[in-house]
XYZ file of C-alpha atoms in Angstrom:
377
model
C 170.949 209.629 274.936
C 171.749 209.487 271.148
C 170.368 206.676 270.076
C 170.928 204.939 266.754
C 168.449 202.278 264.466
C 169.713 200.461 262.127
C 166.713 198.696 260.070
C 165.502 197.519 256.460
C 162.798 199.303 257.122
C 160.212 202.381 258.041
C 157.445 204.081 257.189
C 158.911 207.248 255.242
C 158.031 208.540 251.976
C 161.530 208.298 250.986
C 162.219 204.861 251.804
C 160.257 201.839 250.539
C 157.666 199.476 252.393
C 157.296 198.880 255.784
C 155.893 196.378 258.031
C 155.725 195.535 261.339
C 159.558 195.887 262.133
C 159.452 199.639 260.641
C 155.878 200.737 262.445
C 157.458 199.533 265.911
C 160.417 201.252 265.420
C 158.621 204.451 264.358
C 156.265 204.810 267.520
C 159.079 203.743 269.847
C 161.435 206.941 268.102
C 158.593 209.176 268.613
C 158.242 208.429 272.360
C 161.929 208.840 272.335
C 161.800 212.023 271.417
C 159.105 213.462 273.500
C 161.695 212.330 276.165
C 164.472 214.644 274.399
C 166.557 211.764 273.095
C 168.670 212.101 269.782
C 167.716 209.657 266.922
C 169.415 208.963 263.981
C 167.787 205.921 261.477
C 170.124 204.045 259.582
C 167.572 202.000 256.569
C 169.993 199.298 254.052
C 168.594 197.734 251.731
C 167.776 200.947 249.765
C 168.329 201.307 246.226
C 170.088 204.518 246.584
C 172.287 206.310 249.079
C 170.989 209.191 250.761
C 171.021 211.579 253.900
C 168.519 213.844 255.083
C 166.878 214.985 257.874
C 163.515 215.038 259.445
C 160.922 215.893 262.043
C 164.999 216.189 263.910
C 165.619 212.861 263.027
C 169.091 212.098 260.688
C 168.026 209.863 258.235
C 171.072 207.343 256.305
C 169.309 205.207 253.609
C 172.246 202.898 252.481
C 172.181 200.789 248.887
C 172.891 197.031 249.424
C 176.561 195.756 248.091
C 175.422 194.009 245.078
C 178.535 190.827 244.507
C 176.817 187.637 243.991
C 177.581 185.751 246.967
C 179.180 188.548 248.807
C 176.431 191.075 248.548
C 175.477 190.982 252.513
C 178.814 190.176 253.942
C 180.019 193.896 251.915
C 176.988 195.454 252.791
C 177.621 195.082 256.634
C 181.150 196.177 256.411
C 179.533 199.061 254.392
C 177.450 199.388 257.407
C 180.745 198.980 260.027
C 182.117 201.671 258.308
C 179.296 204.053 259.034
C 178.450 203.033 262.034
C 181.977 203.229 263.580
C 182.152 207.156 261.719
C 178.497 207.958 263.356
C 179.767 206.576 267.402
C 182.962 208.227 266.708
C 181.805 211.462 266.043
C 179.503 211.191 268.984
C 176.562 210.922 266.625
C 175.444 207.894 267.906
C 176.229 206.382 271.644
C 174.290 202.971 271.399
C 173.020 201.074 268.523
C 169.775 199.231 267.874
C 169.364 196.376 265.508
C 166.516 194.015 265.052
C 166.968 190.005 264.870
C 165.874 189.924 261.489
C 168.801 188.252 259.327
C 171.618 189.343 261.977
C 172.545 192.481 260.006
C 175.722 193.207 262.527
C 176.518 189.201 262.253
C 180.105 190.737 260.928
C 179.779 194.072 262.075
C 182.786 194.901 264.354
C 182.009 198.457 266.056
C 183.021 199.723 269.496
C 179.357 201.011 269.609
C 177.184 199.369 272.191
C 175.000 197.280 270.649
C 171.090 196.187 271.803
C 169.302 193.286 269.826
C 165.234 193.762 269.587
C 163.894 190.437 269.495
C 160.700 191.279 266.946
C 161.501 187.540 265.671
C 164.232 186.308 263.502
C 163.699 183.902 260.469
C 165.152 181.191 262.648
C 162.164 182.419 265.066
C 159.484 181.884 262.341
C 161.037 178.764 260.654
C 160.698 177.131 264.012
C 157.231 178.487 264.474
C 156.236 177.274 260.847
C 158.201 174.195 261.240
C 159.854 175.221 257.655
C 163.220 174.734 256.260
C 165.196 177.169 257.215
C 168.422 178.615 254.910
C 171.652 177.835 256.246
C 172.785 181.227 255.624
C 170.541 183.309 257.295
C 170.869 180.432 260.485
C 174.555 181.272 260.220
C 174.037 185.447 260.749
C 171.147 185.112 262.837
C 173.324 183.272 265.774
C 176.242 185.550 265.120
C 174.706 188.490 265.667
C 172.596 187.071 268.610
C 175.413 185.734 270.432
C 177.441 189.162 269.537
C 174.751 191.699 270.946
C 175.671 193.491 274.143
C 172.537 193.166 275.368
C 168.671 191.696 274.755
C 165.572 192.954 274.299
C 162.419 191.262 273.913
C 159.297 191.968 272.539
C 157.655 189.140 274.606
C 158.544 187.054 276.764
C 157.471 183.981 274.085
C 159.619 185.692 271.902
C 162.912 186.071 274.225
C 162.522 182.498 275.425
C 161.879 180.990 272.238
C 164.696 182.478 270.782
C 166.822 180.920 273.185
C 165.645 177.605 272.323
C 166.186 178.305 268.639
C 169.973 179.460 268.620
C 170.521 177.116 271.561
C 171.826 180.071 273.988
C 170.723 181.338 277.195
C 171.068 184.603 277.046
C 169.359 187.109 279.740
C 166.859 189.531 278.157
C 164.678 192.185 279.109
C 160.956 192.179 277.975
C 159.779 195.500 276.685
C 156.643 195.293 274.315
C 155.927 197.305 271.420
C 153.817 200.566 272.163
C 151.345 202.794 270.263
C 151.131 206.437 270.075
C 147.517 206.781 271.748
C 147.329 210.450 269.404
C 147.726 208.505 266.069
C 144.641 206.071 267.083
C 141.955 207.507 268.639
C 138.909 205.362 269.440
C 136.202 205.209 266.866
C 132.484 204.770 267.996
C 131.470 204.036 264.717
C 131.368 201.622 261.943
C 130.297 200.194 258.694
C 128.111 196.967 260.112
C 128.726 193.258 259.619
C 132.191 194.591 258.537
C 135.190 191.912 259.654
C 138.586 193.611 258.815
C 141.905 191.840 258.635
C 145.263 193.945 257.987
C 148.456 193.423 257.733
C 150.438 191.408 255.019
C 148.749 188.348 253.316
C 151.358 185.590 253.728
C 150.769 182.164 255.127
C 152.279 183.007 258.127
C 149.657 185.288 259.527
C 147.215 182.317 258.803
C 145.740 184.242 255.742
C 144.857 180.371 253.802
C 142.864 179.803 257.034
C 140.679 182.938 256.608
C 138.969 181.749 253.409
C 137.365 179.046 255.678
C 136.802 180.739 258.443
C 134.318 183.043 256.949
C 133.122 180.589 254.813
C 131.427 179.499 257.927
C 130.560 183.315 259.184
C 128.872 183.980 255.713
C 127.094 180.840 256.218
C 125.147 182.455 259.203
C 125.262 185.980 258.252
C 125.428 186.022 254.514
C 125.463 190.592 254.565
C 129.274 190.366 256.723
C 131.707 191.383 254.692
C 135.872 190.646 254.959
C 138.255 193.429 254.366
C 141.443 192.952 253.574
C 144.387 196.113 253.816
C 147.801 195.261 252.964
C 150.319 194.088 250.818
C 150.181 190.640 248.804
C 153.394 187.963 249.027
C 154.593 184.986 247.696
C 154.014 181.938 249.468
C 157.439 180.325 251.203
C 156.118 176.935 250.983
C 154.728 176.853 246.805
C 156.884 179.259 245.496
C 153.460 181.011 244.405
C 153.758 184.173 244.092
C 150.424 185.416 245.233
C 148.626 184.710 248.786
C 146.116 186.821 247.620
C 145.424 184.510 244.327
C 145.787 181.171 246.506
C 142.839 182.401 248.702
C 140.082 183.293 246.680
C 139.299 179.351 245.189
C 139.646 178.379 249.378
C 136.503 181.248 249.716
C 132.569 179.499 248.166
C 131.628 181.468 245.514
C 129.142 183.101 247.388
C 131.368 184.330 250.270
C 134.319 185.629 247.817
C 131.705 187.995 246.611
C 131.293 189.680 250.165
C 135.203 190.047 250.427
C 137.376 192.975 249.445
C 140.972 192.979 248.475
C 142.062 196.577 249.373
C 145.909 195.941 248.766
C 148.562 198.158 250.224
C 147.986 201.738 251.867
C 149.521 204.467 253.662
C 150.375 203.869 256.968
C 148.423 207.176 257.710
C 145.466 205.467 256.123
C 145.629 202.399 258.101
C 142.876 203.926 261.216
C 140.539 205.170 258.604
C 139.843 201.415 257.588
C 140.291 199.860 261.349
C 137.695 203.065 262.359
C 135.252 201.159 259.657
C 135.492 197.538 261.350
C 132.770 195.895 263.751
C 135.421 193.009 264.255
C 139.025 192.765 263.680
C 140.977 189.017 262.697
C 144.214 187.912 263.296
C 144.165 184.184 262.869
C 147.917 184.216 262.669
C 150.428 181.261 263.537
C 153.547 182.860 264.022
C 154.360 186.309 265.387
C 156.558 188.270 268.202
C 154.001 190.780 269.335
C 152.113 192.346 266.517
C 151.529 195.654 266.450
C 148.488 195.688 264.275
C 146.866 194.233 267.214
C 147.869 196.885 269.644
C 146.832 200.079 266.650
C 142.765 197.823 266.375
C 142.754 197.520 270.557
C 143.872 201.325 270.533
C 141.088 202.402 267.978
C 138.672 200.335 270.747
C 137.296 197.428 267.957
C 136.731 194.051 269.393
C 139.705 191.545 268.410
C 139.394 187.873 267.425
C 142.672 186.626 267.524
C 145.305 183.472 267.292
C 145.801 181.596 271.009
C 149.422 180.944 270.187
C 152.009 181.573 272.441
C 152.418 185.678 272.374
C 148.787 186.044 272.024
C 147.895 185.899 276.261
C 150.755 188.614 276.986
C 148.587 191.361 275.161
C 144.824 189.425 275.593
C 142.957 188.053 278.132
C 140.477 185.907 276.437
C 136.488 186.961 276.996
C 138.069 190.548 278.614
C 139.554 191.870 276.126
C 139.358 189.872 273.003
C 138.688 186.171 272.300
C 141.903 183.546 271.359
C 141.032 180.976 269.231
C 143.541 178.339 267.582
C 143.435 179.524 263.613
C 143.136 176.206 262.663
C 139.456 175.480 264.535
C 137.449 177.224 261.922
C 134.254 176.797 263.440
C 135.051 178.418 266.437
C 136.647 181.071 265.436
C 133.731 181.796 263.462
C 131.643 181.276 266.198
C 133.595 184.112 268.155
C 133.256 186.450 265.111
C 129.486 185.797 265.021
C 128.873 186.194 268.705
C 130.320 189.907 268.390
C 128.172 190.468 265.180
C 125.114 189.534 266.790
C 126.115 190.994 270.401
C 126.711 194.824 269.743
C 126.771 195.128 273.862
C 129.821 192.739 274.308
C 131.555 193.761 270.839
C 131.184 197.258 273.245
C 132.404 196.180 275.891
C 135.374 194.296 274.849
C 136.137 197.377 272.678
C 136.455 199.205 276.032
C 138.492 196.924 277.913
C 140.623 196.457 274.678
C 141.069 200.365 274.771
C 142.117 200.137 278.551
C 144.702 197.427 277.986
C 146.572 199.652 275.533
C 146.189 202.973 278.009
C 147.527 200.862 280.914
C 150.118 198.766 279.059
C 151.329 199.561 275.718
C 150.856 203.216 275.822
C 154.206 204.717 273.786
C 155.029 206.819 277.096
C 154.903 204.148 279.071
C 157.014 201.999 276.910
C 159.724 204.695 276.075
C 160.522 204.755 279.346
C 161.044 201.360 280.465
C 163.199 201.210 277.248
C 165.160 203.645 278.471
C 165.381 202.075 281.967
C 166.551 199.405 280.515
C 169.051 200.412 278.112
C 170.647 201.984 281.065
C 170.656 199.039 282.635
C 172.234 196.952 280.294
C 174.817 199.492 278.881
């Protein structure tokens, strides 16, 4: 197949940050292509326009409309325009967009197109029980209710979205996978060292941390938290820093045990999971997060939010623990158990491996994505 993605986002030197959207997308194309399909990447939200090629991938970074008011609404028809050249000229023969602000909302193209749930605002301001803006409500259901056909990351995800833009849609669950070569399993590590990565936003339960291992330091006073990834504003204050709202939540003592790495490379990212004894996730809203998958792949021990996704990747005591990120002292109880336990931190490691071998290996996941593309198209 030739297979299209249209995204704000991937990990590329040549086009800006990425997150979780971007790093799915980018080990799902390289399964793709180990199965000799045709990719092209269509990023917006660029500042520039621009067309190369790599790796046999066609790259189109697109520049946003900028009208006040109109600036999405002419950036889509930018995108209809491209879209409808890149199907007609057989570049393209199906199209995948994320849920993410409904890009294709008012995108009219004769291409096929497939919706990957990865979670929508509408998603997250449900999850979050935040206001949500009208606007981005208003694309969101378009787009959802336009899609040929439905793919979910989870099966939380597919049904929740349902609920939120009051369809019922049929979808398909196919999870997010990792390339098993990018994240080999790491017998080593720097001790007493609890990693968290991924962005520091609210969301991801990053104002719960602070108190979490308030209560870890408290009983091992030598752990140390590392934190990789980018800083954000906070939806809910308007402050602009997560990062600066955490460190008053930390005791004095504990703050100086923590360190703020800020953003890296995604080829960086295993070098610092490699260096955990525990990985966190207290997070309250998510689809099914890849950083959990890349720390289960590089065989560290997981202590992780219970919250609806969570028990479609881990089996609590197997695998990983669950905890609710709002029960501080247990969570930090779990952490400390897997300090002071290097034989279960061991074995969970292993079965955390095996989940990702068995389950979310990119092979495995390439090819029920193709399955069911061909299905629904």
């Amino acid at each position: 197949m030739k297979i299209g993605f249209l995204t704000i986002e991937y990990p590329h030197p040549k086009i800006g940050n990425s997150g979780g959207i971007g790093t799915a997308i980018y080990s799902l194309v390289r399964g793709l292509q180990a199965l000799g399909h045709q990719i092209t990447i269509i990023v917006y939200g660029q500042p520039q326009d621009l067309i190369f090629e790599d790796e046999g991938i066609l790259f189109y970074v697109v520049k946003n409309k900028e009208v006040k008011g109109l600036s999405m609404y002419l950036t889509q028809k930018k995108l209809q325009r491209l879209l409808n050249t890149l199907y007609y000229e057989k570049q393209i023969e199906v199209l995948e967009v994320p849920d993410w602000q409904g890009v294709t909302a008012y995108v009219n193209t004769q291409c096929p197109i497939v919706m990957r749930l990865h979670g929508s605002d509408t998603y997250f301001c449900a999850l979050e029980n935040r206001k949500l803006k009208w606007r981005n409500q208003l694309y969101e259901k378009l787009a959802y209710k336009k899609a040929t056909g439905i793919i979910a990351v989870s099966d939380y995800t597919g049904n929740k979205s349902n609920q939120v833009f009051g369809r019922s849609r049929q979808y398909r669950v196919v999870p997010n996978g990792i390339n098993l070569e990018n994240f080999t399993p790491s017998t080593t590590s720097d001790p007493h060292t609890i990693l968290y990565f991924g962005t520091l936003i609210r969301k991801k339960g990053l104002l719960e941390l602070p108190l979490i291992f308030n209560k870890i330091h408290e009983k091992h006073p030598e752990a140390q938290l590392v934190l990789v990834g980018k800083d954000a504003a906070d939806v809910l204050t308007g402050n602009r820093s997560v990062w600066k709202m955490m460190q008053p939540l930390f005791t004095a003592s504990a703050l100086r045990k923590v360190q703020y790495v800020g953003a890296v490379p995604y080829d960086e990212m295993r070098q610092w999971i490699a260096k955990a004894t525990v990985c966190v996730f207290p997070t309250f809203a998510e689809a099914l997060p890849v950083s959990w998958l890349e720390a289960m792949a590089v065989q560290k021990p997981l202590v992780a939010s219970n919250i609806g996704w969570a028990s479609e990747i881990i089996t609590h005591g197997i695998d990983g623990f669950l905890v609710h990120p709002t029960h501080h002292q247990e969570y930090a109880d779990m952490v400390v158990q897997l300090l002071e336990n290097p034989a279960l931190a061991k074995t969970m490691a292993l079965e955390a491996r095996t989940t990702i071998e068995k389950r979310f290996r990119i092979e495995k996941v390439a090819a029920q994505w193709v399955a069911t593309y061909q299905e629904l198209l």
